[in-house]
PDB file of C-alpha atoms in Angstrom:
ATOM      1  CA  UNK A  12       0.000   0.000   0.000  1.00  0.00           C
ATOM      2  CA  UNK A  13       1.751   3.506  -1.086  1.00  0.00           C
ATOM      3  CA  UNK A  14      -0.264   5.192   2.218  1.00  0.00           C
ATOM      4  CA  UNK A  15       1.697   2.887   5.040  1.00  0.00           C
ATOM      5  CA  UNK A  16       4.341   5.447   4.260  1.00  0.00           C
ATOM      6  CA  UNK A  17       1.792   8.649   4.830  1.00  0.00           C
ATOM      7  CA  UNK A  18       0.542   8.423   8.328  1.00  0.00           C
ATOM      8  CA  UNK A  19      -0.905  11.787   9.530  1.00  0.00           C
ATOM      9  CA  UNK A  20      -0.884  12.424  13.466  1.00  0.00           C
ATOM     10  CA  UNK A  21      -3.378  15.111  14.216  1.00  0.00           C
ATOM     11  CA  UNK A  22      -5.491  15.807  16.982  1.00  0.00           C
ATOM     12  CA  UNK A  23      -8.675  13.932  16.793  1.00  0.00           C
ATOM     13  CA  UNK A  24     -12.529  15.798  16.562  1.00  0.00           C
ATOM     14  CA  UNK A  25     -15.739  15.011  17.374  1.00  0.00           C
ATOM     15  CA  UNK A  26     -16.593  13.607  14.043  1.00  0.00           C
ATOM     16  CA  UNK A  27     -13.723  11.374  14.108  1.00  0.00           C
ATOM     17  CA  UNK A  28     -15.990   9.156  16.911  1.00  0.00           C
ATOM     18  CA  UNK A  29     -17.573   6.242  14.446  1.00  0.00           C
ATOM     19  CA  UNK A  30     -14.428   5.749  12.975  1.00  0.00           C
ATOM     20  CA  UNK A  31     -12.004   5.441  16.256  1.00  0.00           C
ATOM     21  CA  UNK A  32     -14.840   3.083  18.027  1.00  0.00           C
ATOM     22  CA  UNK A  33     -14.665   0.644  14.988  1.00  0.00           C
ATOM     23  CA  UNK A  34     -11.219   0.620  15.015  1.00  0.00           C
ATOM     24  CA  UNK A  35     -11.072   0.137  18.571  1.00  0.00           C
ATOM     25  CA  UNK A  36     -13.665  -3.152  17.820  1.00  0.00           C
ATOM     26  CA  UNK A  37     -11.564  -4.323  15.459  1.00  0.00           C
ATOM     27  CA  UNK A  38      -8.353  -4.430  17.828  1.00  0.00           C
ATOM     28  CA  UNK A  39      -9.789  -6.157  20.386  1.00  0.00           C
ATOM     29  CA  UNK A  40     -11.358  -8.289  18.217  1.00  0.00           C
ATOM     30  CA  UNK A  41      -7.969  -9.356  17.167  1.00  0.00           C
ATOM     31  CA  UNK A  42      -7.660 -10.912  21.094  1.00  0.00           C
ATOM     32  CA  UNK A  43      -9.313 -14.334  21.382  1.00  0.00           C
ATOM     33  CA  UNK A  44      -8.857 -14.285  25.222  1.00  0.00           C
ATOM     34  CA  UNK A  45     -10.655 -10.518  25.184  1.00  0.00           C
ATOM     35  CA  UNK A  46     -14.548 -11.118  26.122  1.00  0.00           C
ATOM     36  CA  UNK A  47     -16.456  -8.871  24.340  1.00  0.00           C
ATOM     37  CA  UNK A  48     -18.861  -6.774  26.830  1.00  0.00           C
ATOM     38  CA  UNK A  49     -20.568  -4.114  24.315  1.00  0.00           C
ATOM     39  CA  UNK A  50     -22.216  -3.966  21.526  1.00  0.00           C
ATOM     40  CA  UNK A  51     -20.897  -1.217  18.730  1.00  0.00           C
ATOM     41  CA  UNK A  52     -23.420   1.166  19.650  1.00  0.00           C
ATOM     42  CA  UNK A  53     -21.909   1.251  23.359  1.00  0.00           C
ATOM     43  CA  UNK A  54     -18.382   1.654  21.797  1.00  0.00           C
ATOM     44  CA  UNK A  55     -19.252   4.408  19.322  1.00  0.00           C
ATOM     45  CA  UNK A  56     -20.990   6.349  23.366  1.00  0.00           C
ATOM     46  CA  UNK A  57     -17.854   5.321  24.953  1.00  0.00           C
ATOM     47  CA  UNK A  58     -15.449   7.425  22.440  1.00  0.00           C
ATOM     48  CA  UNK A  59     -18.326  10.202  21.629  1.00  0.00           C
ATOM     49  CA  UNK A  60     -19.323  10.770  25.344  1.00  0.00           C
ATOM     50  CA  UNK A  61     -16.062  10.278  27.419  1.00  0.00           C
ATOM     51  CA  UNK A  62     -13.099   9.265  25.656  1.00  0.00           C
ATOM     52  CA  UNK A  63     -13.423  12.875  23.031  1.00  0.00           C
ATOM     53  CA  UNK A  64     -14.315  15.251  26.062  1.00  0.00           C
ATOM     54  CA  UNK A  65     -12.661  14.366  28.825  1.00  0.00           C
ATOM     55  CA  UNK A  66      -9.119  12.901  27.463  1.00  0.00           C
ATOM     56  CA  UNK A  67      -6.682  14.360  24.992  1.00  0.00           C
ATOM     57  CA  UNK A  68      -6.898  12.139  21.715  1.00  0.00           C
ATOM     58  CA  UNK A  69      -4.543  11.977  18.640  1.00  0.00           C
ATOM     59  CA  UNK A  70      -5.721   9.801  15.719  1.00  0.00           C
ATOM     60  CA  UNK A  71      -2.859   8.027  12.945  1.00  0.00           C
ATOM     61  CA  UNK A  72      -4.675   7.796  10.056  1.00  0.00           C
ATOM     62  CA  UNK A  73      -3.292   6.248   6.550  1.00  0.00           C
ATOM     63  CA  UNK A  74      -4.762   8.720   3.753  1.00  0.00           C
ATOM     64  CA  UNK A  75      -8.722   9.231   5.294  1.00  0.00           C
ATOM     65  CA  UNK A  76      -8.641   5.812   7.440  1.00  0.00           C
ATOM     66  CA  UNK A  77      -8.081   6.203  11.479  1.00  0.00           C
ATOM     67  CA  UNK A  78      -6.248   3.347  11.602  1.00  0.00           C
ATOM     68  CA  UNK A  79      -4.867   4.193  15.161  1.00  0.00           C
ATOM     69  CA  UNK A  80      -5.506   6.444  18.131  1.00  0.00           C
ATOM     70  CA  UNK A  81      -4.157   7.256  21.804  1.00  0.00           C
ATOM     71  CA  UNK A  82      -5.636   9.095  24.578  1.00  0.00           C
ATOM     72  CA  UNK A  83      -3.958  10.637  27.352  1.00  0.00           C
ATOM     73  CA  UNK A  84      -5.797  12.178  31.080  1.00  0.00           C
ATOM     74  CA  UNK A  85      -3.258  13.718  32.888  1.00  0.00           C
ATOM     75  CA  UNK A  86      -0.006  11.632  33.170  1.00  0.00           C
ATOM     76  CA  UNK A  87      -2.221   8.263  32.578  1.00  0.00           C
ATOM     77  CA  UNK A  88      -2.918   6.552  29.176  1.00  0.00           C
ATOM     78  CA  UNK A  89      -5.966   5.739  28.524  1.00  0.00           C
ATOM     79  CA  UNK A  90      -5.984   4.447  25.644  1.00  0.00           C
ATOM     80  CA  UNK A  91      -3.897   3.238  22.812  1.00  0.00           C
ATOM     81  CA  UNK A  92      -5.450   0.911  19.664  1.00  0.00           C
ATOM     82  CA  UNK A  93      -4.250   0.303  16.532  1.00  0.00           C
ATOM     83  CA  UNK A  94      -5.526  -0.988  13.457  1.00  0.00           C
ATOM     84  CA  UNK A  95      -4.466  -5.143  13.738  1.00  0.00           C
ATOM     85  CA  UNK A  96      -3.007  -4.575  10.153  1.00  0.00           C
ATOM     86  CA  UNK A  97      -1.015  -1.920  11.330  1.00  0.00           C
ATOM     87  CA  UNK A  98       0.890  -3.200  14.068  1.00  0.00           C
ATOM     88  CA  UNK A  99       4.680  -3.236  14.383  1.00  0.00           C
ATOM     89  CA  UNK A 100       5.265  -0.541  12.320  1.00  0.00           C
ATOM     90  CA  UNK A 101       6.331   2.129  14.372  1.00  0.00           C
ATOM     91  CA  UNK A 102       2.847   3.629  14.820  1.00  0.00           C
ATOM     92  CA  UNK A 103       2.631   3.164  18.232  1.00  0.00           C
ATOM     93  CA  UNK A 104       5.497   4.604  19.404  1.00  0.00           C
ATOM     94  CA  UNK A 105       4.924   7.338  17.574  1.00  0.00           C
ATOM     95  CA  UNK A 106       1.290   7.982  19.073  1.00  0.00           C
ATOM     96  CA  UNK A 107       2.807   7.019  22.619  1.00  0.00           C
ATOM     97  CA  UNK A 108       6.086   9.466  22.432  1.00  0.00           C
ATOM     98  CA  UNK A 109       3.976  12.394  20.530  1.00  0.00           C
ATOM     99  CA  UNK A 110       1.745  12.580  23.370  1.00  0.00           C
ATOM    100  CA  UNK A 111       4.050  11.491  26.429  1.00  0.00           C
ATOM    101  CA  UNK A 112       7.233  12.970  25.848  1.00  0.00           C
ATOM    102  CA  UNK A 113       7.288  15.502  27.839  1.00  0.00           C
ATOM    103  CA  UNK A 114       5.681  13.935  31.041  1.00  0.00           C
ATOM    104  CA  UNK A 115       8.202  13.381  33.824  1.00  0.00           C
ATOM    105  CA  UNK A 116       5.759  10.067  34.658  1.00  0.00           C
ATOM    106  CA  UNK A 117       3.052   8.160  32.709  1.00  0.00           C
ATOM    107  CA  UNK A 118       1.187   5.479  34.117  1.00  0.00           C
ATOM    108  CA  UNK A 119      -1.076   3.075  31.789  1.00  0.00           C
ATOM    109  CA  UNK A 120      -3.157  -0.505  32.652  1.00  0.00           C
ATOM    110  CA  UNK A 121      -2.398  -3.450  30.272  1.00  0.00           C
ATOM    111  CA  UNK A 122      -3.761  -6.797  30.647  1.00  0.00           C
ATOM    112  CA  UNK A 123      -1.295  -9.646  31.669  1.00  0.00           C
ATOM    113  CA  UNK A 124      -2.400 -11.901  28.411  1.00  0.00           C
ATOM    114  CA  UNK A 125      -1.628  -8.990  26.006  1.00  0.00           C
ATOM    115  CA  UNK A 126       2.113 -10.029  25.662  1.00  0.00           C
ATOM    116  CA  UNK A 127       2.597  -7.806  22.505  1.00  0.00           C
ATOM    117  CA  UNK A 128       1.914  -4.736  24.226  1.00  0.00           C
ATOM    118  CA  UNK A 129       3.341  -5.743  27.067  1.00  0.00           C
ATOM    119  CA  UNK A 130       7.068  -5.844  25.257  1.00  0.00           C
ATOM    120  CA  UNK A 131       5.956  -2.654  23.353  1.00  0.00           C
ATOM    121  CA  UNK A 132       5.577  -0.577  26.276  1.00  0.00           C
ATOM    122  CA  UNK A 133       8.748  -2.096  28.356  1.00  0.00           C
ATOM    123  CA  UNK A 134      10.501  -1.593  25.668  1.00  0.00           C
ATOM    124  CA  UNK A 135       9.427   2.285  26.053  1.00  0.00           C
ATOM    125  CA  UNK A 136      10.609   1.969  29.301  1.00  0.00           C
ATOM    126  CA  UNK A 137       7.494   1.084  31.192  1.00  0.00           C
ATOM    127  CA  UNK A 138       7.954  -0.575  34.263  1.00  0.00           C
ATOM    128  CA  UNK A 139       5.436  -3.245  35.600  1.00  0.00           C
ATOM    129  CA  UNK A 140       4.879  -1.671  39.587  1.00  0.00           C
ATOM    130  CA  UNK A 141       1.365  -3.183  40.373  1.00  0.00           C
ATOM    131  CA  UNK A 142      -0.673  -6.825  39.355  1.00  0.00           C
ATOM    132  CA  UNK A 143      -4.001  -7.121  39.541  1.00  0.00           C
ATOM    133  CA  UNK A 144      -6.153  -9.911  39.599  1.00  0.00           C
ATOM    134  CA  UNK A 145      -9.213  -8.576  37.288  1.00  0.00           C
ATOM    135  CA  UNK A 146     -10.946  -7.136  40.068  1.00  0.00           C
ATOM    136  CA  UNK A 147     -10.420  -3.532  39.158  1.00  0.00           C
ATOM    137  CA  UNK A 148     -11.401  -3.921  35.739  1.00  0.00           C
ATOM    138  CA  UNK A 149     -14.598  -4.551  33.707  1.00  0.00           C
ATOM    139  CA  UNK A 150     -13.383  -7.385  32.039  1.00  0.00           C
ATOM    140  CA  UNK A 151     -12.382  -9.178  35.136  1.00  0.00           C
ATOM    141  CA  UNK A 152      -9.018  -9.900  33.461  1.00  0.00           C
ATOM    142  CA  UNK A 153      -5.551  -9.547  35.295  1.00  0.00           C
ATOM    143  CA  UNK A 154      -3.964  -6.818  34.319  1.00  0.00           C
ATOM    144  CA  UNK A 155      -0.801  -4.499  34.912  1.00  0.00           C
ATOM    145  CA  UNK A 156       0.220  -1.281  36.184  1.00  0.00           C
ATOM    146  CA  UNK A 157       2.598  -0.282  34.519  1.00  0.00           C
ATOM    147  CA  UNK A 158       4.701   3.211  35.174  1.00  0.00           C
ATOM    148  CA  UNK A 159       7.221   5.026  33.270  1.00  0.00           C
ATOM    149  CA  UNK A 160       9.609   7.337  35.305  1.00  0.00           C
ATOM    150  CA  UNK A 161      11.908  10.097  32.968  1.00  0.00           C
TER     151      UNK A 161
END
């Protein structure tokens, strides 16, 4: 594809909602240990009514497609999907350093079975500081704290 070479980080608008929430289906779709608690309707409130007002969200996109997309509250990551076709090539770390660089500390949640973003982010220099046995989190999966310290 000539566009893997275009990507376009900008920040990401309201109308950018339907777009992010399917691409956010389609990555954890791409998990066969993720349970899958909403429907597409609840994903495309969950991006249009929290994730766009309340947290600071830059989109990747590949000519007009989002194809990835990070959002930040304060020194914590919210979140940070890509497109399954579009993994390990550099997009991620380029969504993670745009919008962490200049935080002293940045804290994130990963889930213990997600061992490909678990490498990605040590390899960032996360450390893992907490476990959790799924308690804390809707999915009831055991997850990670995982801290970065500049």
């Amino acid at each position: 594809m000539s566009d893997r070479t275009k990507i376009t980080v900008r920040p990401a608008i309201g109308s950018d909602a339907v777009a992010i929430a399917t691409m956010m289906r389609a990555s954890l779709n791409a998990f066969d240990w993720m349970p899958v608690l909403h429907t597409p309707e609840e994903d495309l409130l969950f991006i249009r009514d929290i994730v766009l007002p309340r947290q600071q969200v830059t989109v990747a996109e590949a000519g007009e497609e989002i194809v990835g997309f990070i959002a930040v509250n304060g020194d914590w990551v919210e979140q940070l999907y890509l497109d399954p076709a579009w993994t390990g090539q550099g997009l991620g770390s380029r969504l993670l350093m745009k919008m962490t660089a200049a935080l002293p500390v940045v804290k994130l949640h990963c889930f213990q079975a997600n061992t490909g973003a678990r490498r990605f982010y040590e390899r960032h220099g996360f450390r893992a500081e907490a476990f959790g046995d799924g308690n804390t989190n809707e999915e009831g999966l055991p997850d990670i704290l995982y801290v970065r310290r500049r």
